[in-house]
Amino acid sequence: IISIICAFCIYGNAFGQSADLIIQKTGPNQVYVGQSMQYTFVITNNGPNDVTNATWNDNLPSGLTNVTFVSCTALGGAVCPSGGSISISNTNFSGTIPFLPVNGTITMVIEMRAPAPANGTSFSNTATVSVPSGVTEVDPTTNTSTWNTTLLTQTDISVQKTVTPITSIGCG
């Protein structure tokens, strides 16, 4: 019975496979209103099985503009999403990863302009990754990643000082 239980833990449930997907999201700690900024998403499969068609989703903070996909790098036999398997707008970045083998990793980067709330306002943003139907997630606690950024305002101040010399007054 113990060997059956261990096989269940290692190789997945009796109806499918299992995988431990991990997402790590990073971005700037601080950014000026309207400044260009980037988020980086690293998605890894710690196994025990390869995964086809895992998905990720990131509902972006309101007020972001000019959101664009910059790049994807695949390591360990993983396949980057492309074309129709990526959805990107000013409010959402999501898609499907064609293939993520055990120990495979993809790193995606998106770029945007920071929103315009008041100075010192911070915003939090959470991205998620999900195994496809028929695959059991080994550790759901690693399927979300949150990043916090503080917005700063930039004020241009210029000071000009003019001095007018005083003519000397004689004593006498």
PDB file of C-alpha atoms in Angstrom, residues 13-160:
ATOM      1  CA  ASN A  13      -3.114  10.589  -9.904  1.00  0.00           C
ATOM      2  CA  ALA A  14      -4.623   7.492 -11.457  1.00  0.00           C
ATOM      3  CA  PHE A  15      -6.398   9.618 -14.085  1.00  0.00           C
ATOM      4  CA  GLY A  16      -3.540  11.778 -15.339  1.00  0.00           C
ATOM      5  CA  GLN A  17      -0.199  13.363 -14.738  1.00  0.00           C
ATOM      6  CA  SER A  18       1.080  15.848 -12.202  1.00  0.00           C
ATOM      7  CA  ALA A  19       3.410  18.818 -12.316  1.00  0.00           C
ATOM      8  CA  ASP A  20       4.715  21.557 -10.054  1.00  0.00           C
ATOM      9  CA  LEU A  21       4.514  24.811 -11.999  1.00  0.00           C
ATOM     10  CA  ILE A  22       6.135  27.900 -10.503  1.00  0.00           C
ATOM     11  CA  ILE A  23       5.722  31.524 -11.576  1.00  0.00           C
ATOM     12  CA  GLN A  24       7.955  34.386 -10.447  1.00  0.00           C
ATOM     13  CA  LYS A  25       7.055  37.936 -11.449  1.00  0.00           C
ATOM     14  CA  THR A  26       9.410  40.900 -11.039  1.00  0.00           C
ATOM     15  CA  GLY A  27       9.295  44.575 -11.943  1.00  0.00           C
ATOM     16  CA  PRO A  28      10.520  47.945 -10.715  1.00  0.00           C
ATOM     17  CA  ASN A  29      10.279  48.841  -7.028  1.00  0.00           C
ATOM     18  CA  GLN A  30       9.657  52.480  -7.956  1.00  0.00           C
ATOM     19  CA  VAL A  31       8.726  54.181 -11.208  1.00  0.00           C
ATOM     20  CA  TYR A  32       7.880  57.735 -12.264  1.00  0.00           C
ATOM     21  CA  VAL A  33       4.406  58.411 -13.607  1.00  0.00           C
ATOM     22  CA  GLY A  34       4.430  57.896 -17.382  1.00  0.00           C
ATOM     23  CA  GLN A  35       7.884  56.283 -17.346  1.00  0.00           C
ATOM     24  CA  SER A  36       8.554  53.101 -19.298  1.00  0.00           C
ATOM     25  CA  MET A  37       8.653  50.005 -17.079  1.00  0.00           C
ATOM     26  CA  GLN A  38       8.883  46.232 -17.523  1.00  0.00           C
ATOM     27  CA  TYR A  39       7.511  43.120 -15.869  1.00  0.00           C
ATOM     28  CA  THR A  40       9.435  39.842 -16.169  1.00  0.00           C
ATOM     29  CA  PHE A  41       7.675  36.480 -15.786  1.00  0.00           C
ATOM     30  CA  VAL A  42       9.675  33.283 -15.162  1.00  0.00           C
ATOM     31  CA  ILE A  43       7.633  30.066 -15.397  1.00  0.00           C
ATOM     32  CA  THR A  44       9.268  26.734 -14.475  1.00  0.00           C
ATOM     33  CA  ASN A  45       8.085  23.128 -14.355  1.00  0.00           C
ATOM     34  CA  ASN A  46       9.576  21.243 -11.393  1.00  0.00           C
ATOM     35  CA  GLY A  47       7.931  17.998 -12.562  1.00  0.00           C
ATOM     36  CA  PRO A  48       7.453  15.164 -12.170  1.00  0.00           C
ATOM     37  CA  ASN A  49       5.809  15.252 -15.641  1.00  0.00           C
ATOM     38  CA  ASP A  50       6.122  17.387 -18.773  1.00  0.00           C
ATOM     39  CA  VAL A  51       3.206  19.768 -19.410  1.00  0.00           C
ATOM     40  CA  THR A  52       1.567  20.723 -22.694  1.00  0.00           C
ATOM     41  CA  ASN A  53      -0.644  23.842 -22.856  1.00  0.00           C
ATOM     42  CA  ALA A  54      -0.149  25.298 -19.379  1.00  0.00           C
ATOM     43  CA  THR A  55      -1.651  28.793 -19.138  1.00  0.00           C
ATOM     44  CA  TRP A  56      -0.732  32.052 -17.427  1.00  0.00           C
ATOM     45  CA  ASN A  57      -2.804  35.130 -16.653  1.00  0.00           C
ATOM     46  CA  ASP A  58      -1.991  38.601 -15.362  1.00  0.00           C
ATOM     47  CA  ASN A  59      -4.739  41.194 -14.930  1.00  0.00           C
ATOM     48  CA  LEU A  60      -2.625  44.339 -15.150  1.00  0.00           C
ATOM     49  CA  PRO A  61      -3.121  47.379 -12.884  1.00  0.00           C
ATOM     50  CA  SER A  62      -5.469  50.034 -14.253  1.00  0.00           C
ATOM     51  CA  GLY A  63      -3.957  53.029 -15.977  1.00  0.00           C
ATOM     52  CA  LEU A  64      -1.079  51.246 -17.705  1.00  0.00           C
ATOM     53  CA  THR A  65      -0.649  52.289 -21.337  1.00  0.00           C
ATOM     54  CA  ASN A  66       1.295  51.097 -24.389  1.00  0.00           C
ATOM     55  CA  VAL A  67       1.590  47.521 -23.077  1.00  0.00           C
ATOM     56  CA  THR A  68       3.697  45.448 -25.479  1.00  0.00           C
ATOM     57  CA  PHE A  69       5.259  41.992 -25.556  1.00  0.00           C
ATOM     58  CA  VAL A  70       9.072  42.329 -25.612  1.00  0.00           C
ATOM     59  CA  SER A  71      10.527  38.816 -25.574  1.00  0.00           C
ATOM     60  CA  CYS A  72      10.409  35.183 -24.550  1.00  0.00           C
ATOM     61  CA  THR A  73      13.405  32.969 -23.836  1.00  0.00           C
ATOM     62  CA  ALA A  74      13.033  29.205 -23.431  1.00  0.00           C
ATOM     63  CA  LEU A  75      15.458  26.901 -21.603  1.00  0.00           C
ATOM     64  CA  GLY A  76      15.609  23.158 -20.987  1.00  0.00           C
ATOM     65  CA  GLY A  77      13.520  22.162 -24.007  1.00  0.00           C
ATOM     66  CA  ALA A  78      10.587  24.485 -23.236  1.00  0.00           C
ATOM     67  CA  VAL A  79       8.742  26.151 -26.123  1.00  0.00           C
ATOM     68  CA  CYS A  80       7.859  29.854 -25.970  1.00  0.00           C
ATOM     69  CA  PRO A  81       4.303  30.915 -26.792  1.00  0.00           C
ATOM     70  CA  SER A  82       3.878  32.953 -29.947  1.00  0.00           C
ATOM     71  CA  GLY A  83       1.242  34.501 -32.192  1.00  0.00           C
ATOM     72  CA  GLY A  84      -2.294  33.512 -31.233  1.00  0.00           C
ATOM     73  CA  SER A  85      -1.203  31.809 -28.005  1.00  0.00           C
ATOM     74  CA  ILE A  86      -0.432  35.253 -26.479  1.00  0.00           C
ATOM     75  CA  SER A  87      -3.083  37.822 -25.561  1.00  0.00           C
ATOM     76  CA  ILE A  88      -1.903  41.292 -24.535  1.00  0.00           C
ATOM     77  CA  SER A  89      -3.708  44.578 -23.890  1.00  0.00           C
ATOM     78  CA  ASN A  90      -3.453  47.517 -21.481  1.00  0.00           C
ATOM     79  CA  THR A  91      -5.459  45.464 -18.947  1.00  0.00           C
ATOM     80  CA  ASN A  92      -4.326  41.832 -19.399  1.00  0.00           C
ATOM     81  CA  PHE A  93      -1.393  39.614 -20.377  1.00  0.00           C
ATOM     82  CA  SER A  94      -2.235  35.935 -20.780  1.00  0.00           C
ATOM     83  CA  GLY A  95      -1.690  32.914 -22.949  1.00  0.00           C
ATOM     84  CA  THR A  96      -0.765  29.276 -23.416  1.00  0.00           C
ATOM     85  CA  ILE A  97       2.680  27.676 -23.166  1.00  0.00           C
ATOM     86  CA  PRO A  98       2.931  25.013 -25.908  1.00  0.00           C
ATOM     87  CA  PHE A  99       5.396  22.759 -24.057  1.00  0.00           C
ATOM     88  CA  LEU A 100       7.061  22.962 -20.640  1.00  0.00           C
ATOM     89  CA  PRO A 101       9.143  19.861 -19.865  1.00  0.00           C
ATOM     90  CA  VAL A 102      10.411  18.899 -16.424  1.00  0.00           C
ATOM     91  CA  ASN A 103      13.034  21.513 -15.425  1.00  0.00           C
ATOM     92  CA  GLY A 104      12.079  23.613 -18.442  1.00  0.00           C
ATOM     93  CA  THR A 105      11.718  27.385 -18.036  1.00  0.00           C
ATOM     94  CA  ILE A 106      10.362  30.255 -20.079  1.00  0.00           C
ATOM     95  CA  THR A 107      11.112  33.904 -19.321  1.00  0.00           C
ATOM     96  CA  MET A 108       8.772  36.514 -20.792  1.00  0.00           C
ATOM     97  CA  VAL A 109       9.117  40.302 -20.669  1.00  0.00           C
ATOM     98  CA  ILE A 110       6.436  42.926 -21.278  1.00  0.00           C
ATOM     99  CA  GLU A 111       6.860  46.700 -21.336  1.00  0.00           C
ATOM    100  CA  MET A 112       4.424  49.525 -20.604  1.00  0.00           C
ATOM    101  CA  ARG A 113       4.057  53.097 -19.363  1.00  0.00           C
ATOM    102  CA  ALA A 114       3.357  53.593 -15.651  1.00  0.00           C
ATOM    103  CA  PRO A 115      -0.087  54.880 -14.598  1.00  0.00           C
ATOM    104  CA  ALA A 116      -0.682  58.385 -13.250  1.00  0.00           C
ATOM    105  CA  PRO A 117      -2.024  58.232  -9.667  1.00  0.00           C
ATOM    106  CA  ALA A 118      -0.710  60.573  -6.983  1.00  0.00           C
ATOM    107  CA  ASN A 119       2.888  60.575  -5.769  1.00  0.00           C
ATOM    108  CA  GLY A 120       3.647  57.757  -3.343  1.00  0.00           C
ATOM    109  CA  THR A 121       0.728  55.627  -4.507  1.00  0.00           C
ATOM    110  CA  SER A 122       1.662  51.999  -4.912  1.00  0.00           C
ATOM    111  CA  PHE A 123       0.049  49.285  -6.933  1.00  0.00           C
ATOM    112  CA  SER A 124       0.174  45.546  -6.522  1.00  0.00           C
ATOM    113  CA  ASN A 125      -0.105  43.067  -9.350  1.00  0.00           C
ATOM    114  CA  THR A 126      -0.443  39.279  -9.272  1.00  0.00           C
ATOM    115  CA  ALA A 127       0.271  36.801 -12.078  1.00  0.00           C
ATOM    116  CA  THR A 128      -0.844  33.156 -12.065  1.00  0.00           C
ATOM    117  CA  VAL A 129       0.119  29.970 -13.890  1.00  0.00           C
ATOM    118  CA  SER A 130      -2.162  26.921 -14.239  1.00  0.00           C
ATOM    119  CA  VAL A 131      -1.711  23.319 -15.296  1.00  0.00           C
ATOM    120  CA  PRO A 132      -3.994  22.142 -18.115  1.00  0.00           C
ATOM    121  CA  SER A 133      -7.025  19.926 -17.611  1.00  0.00           C
ATOM    122  CA  GLY A 134      -6.053  16.366 -16.694  1.00  0.00           C
ATOM    123  CA  VAL A 135      -2.867  17.415 -14.872  1.00  0.00           C
ATOM    124  CA  THR A 136      -2.728  17.691 -11.080  1.00  0.00           C
ATOM    125  CA  GLU A 137      -0.799  20.613  -9.584  1.00  0.00           C
ATOM    126  CA  VAL A 138       1.656  19.320  -6.957  1.00  0.00           C
ATOM    127  CA  ASP A 139       2.078  22.633  -5.076  1.00  0.00           C
ATOM    128  CA  PRO A 140      -0.589  25.302  -5.768  1.00  0.00           C
ATOM    129  CA  THR A 141       1.164  27.788  -3.445  1.00  0.00           C
ATOM    130  CA  THR A 142       3.765  28.450  -6.174  1.00  0.00           C
ATOM    131  CA  ASN A 143       1.178  29.260  -8.868  1.00  0.00           C
ATOM    132  CA  THR A 144       0.922  32.972  -8.050  1.00  0.00           C
ATOM    133  CA  SER A 145       3.450  35.768  -7.804  1.00  0.00           C
ATOM    134  CA  THR A 146       2.783  39.356  -6.725  1.00  0.00           C
ATOM    135  CA  TRP A 147       4.880  42.461  -7.354  1.00  0.00           C
ATOM    136  CA  ASN A 148       4.477  45.904  -5.717  1.00  0.00           C
ATOM    137  CA  THR A 149       5.582  49.179  -7.319  1.00  0.00           C
ATOM    138  CA  THR A 150       5.517  52.697  -5.858  1.00  0.00           C
ATOM    139  CA  LEU A 151       4.677  55.563  -8.210  1.00  0.00           C
ATOM    140  CA  LEU A 152       6.680  58.770  -8.016  1.00  0.00           C
ATOM    141  CA  THR A 153       5.936  62.120  -9.604  1.00  0.00           C
ATOM    142  CA  GLN A 154       8.672  64.127 -11.174  1.00  0.00           C
ATOM    143  CA  THR A 155       8.547  67.873 -10.737  1.00  0.00           C
ATOM    144  CA  ASP A 156      10.666  70.182 -12.805  1.00  0.00           C
ATOM    145  CA  ILE A 157      11.573  73.262 -10.807  1.00  0.00           C
ATOM    146  CA  SER A 158      13.798  75.993 -12.053  1.00  0.00           C
ATOM    147  CA  VAL A 159      15.010  78.972 -10.085  1.00  0.00           C
ATOM    148  CA  GLN A 160      16.532  82.041 -11.613  1.00  0.00           C
TER     149      GLN A 160
END
